[in-house]
Coordinates of N, CA and C in Angstrom, one line a residue:
X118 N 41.9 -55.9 -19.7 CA 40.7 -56.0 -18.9 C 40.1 -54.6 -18.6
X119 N 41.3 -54.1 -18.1 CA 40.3 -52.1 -18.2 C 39.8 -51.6 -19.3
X120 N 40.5 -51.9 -20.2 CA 39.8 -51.2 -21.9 C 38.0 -51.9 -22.1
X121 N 38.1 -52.5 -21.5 CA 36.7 -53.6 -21.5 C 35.6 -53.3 -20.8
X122 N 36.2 -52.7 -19.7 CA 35.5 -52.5 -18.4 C 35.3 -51.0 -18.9
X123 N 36.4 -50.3 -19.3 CA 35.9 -48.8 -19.6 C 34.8 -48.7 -21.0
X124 N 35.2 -49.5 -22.0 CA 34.5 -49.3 -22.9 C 32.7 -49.6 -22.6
X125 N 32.6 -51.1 -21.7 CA 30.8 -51.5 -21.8 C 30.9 -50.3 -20.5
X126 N 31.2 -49.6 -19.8 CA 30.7 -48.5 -18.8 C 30.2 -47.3 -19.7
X127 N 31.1 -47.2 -20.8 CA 30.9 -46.0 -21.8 C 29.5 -45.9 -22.4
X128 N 29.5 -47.0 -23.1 CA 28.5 -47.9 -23.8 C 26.8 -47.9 -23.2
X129 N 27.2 -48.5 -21.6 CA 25.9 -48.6 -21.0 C 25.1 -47.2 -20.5
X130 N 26.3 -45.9 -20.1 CA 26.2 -44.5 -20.0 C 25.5 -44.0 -21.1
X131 N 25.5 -44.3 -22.5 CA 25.4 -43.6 -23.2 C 23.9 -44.5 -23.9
X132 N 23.9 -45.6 -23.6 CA 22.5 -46.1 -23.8 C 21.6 -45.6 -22.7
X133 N 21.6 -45.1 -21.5 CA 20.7 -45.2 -20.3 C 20.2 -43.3 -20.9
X134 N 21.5 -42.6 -20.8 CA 21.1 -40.9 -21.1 C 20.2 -41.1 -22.5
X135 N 20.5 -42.0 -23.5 CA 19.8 -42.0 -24.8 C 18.0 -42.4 -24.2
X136 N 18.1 -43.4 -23.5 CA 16.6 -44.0 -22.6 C 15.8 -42.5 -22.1
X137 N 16.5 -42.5 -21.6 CA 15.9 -41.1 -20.5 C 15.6 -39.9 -21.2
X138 N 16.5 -39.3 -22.7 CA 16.0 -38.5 -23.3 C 14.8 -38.6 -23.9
X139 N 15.0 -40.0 -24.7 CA 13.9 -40.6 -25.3 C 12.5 -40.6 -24.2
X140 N 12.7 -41.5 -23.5 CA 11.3 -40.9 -22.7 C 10.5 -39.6 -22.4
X141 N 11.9 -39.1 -21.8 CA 11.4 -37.6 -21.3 C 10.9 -36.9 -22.9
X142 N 11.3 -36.6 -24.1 CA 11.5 -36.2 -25.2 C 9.5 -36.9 -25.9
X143 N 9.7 -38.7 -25.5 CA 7.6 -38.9 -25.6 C 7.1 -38.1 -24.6
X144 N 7.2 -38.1 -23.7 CA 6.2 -37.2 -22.3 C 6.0 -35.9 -22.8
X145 N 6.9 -35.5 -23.4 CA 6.7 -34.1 -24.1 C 5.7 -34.1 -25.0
X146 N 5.8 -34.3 -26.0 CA 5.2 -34.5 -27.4 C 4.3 -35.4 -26.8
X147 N 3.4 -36.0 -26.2 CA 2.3 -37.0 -25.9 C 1.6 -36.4 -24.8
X148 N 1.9 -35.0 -24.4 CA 1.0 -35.0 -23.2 C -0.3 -34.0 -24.1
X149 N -1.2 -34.0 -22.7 CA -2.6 -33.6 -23.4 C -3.2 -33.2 -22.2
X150 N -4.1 -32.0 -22.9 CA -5.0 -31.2 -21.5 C -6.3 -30.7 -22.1
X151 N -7.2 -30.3 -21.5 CA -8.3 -29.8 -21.9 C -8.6 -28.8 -21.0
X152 N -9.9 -28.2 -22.0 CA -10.3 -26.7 -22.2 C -11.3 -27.0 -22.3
X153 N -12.7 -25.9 -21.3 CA -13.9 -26.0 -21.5 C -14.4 -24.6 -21.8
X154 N -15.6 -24.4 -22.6 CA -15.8 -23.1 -22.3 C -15.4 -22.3 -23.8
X155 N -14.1 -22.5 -24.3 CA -13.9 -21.7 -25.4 C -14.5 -22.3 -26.7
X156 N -15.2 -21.2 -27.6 CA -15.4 -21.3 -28.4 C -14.5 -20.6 -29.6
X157 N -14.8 -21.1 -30.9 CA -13.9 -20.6 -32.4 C -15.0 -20.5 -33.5
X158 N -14.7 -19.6 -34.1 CA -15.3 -19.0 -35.2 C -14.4 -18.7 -35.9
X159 N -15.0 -18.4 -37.3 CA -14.4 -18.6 -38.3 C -15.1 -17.4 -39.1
X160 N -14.8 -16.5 -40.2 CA -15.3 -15.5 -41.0 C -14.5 -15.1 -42.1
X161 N -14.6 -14.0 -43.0 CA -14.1 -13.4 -43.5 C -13.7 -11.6 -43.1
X162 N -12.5 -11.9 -43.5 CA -12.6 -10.0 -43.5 C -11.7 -9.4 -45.0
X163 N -12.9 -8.8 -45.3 CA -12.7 -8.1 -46.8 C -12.7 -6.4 -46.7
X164 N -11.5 -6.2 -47.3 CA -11.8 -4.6 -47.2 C -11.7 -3.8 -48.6
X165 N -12.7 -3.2 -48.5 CA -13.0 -2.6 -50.3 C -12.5 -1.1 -50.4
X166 N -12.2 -0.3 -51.2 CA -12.0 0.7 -51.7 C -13.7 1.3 -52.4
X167 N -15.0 1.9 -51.9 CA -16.1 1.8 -52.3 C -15.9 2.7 -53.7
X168 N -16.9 1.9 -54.6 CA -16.6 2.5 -56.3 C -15.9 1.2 -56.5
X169 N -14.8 0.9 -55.9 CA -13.8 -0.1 -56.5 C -12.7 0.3 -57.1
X170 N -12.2 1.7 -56.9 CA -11.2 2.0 -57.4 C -10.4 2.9 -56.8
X171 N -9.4 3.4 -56.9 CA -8.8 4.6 -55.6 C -8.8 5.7 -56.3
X172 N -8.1 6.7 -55.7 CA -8.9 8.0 -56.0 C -7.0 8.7 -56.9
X173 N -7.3 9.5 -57.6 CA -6.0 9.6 -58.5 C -5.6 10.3 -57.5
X174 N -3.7 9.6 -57.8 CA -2.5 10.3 -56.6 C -1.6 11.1 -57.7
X175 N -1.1 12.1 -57.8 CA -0.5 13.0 -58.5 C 1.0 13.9 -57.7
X176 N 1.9 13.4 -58.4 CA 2.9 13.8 -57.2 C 3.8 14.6 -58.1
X177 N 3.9 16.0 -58.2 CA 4.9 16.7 -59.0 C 6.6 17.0 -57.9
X178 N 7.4 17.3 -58.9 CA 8.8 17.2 -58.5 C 9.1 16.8 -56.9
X179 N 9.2 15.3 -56.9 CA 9.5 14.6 -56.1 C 10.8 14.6 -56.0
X180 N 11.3 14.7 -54.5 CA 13.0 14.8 -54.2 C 13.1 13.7 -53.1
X181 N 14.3 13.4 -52.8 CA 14.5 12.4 -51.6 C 14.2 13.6 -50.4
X182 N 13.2 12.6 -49.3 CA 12.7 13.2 -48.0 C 11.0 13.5 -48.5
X183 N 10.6 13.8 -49.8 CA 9.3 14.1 -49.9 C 8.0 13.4 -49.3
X184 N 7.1 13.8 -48.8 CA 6.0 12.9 -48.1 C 4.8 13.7 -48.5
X185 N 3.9 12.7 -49.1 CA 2.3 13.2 -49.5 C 1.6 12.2 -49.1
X186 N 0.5 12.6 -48.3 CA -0.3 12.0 -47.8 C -1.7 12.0 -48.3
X187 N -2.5 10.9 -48.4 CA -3.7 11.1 -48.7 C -4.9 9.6 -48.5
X188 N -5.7 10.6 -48.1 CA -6.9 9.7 -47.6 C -7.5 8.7 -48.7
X189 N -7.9 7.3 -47.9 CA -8.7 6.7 -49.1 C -9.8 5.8 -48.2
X190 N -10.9 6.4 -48.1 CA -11.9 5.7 -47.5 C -11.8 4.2 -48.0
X191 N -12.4 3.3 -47.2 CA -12.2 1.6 -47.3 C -13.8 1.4 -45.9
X192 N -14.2 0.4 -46.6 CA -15.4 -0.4 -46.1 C -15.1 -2.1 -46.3
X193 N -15.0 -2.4 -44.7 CA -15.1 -3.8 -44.4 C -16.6 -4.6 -45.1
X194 N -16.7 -5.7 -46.0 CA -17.6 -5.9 -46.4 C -17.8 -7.8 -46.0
X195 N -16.5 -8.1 -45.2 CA -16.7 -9.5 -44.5 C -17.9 -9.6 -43.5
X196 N -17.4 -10.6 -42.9 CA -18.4 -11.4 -42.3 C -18.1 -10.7 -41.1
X197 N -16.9 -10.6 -40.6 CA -16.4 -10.4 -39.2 C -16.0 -8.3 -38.8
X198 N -15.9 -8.1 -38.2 CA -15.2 -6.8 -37.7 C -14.2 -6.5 -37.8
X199 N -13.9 -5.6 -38.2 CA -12.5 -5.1 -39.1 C -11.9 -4.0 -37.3

């Protein structure tokens, strides 16, 4: 009779925590709020190299640690602000 008693105690523990997650677990995922006021936009942002091409890079005897730097102008040509 104890094996009976312990086991549907087990049983009913382990259905009720399964309920309660489950609920709590929809409340989560189903709740909903609102926002007034904000707006969204949408654009492009394109960035060009003007000519369309970059400018020749020329690197003589390169060693480990070497660093050459060099400028390449670029023009945003999207919709939006770069």
């Amino acid at each position: 009779m104890r094996t009976s008693t312990t086991t549907t105690l087990g049983v009913t523990t382990i259905l009720l925590v399964s309920l309660f997650s489950g609920t709590g677990i929809f409340a989560y995922f189903s709740d909903t709020a609102t926002s007034t006021g904000n707006t969204f936009t949408a654009g492009t942002l394109e960035i060009e190299l003007p000519g369309g091409h970059s400018l020749p890079f020329i690197a003589i005897n390169i060693v480990p640690g070497y660093v050459e730097e060099q400028v390449q102008p670029v023009k945003n040509v999207g919709t939006i602000q770069a």
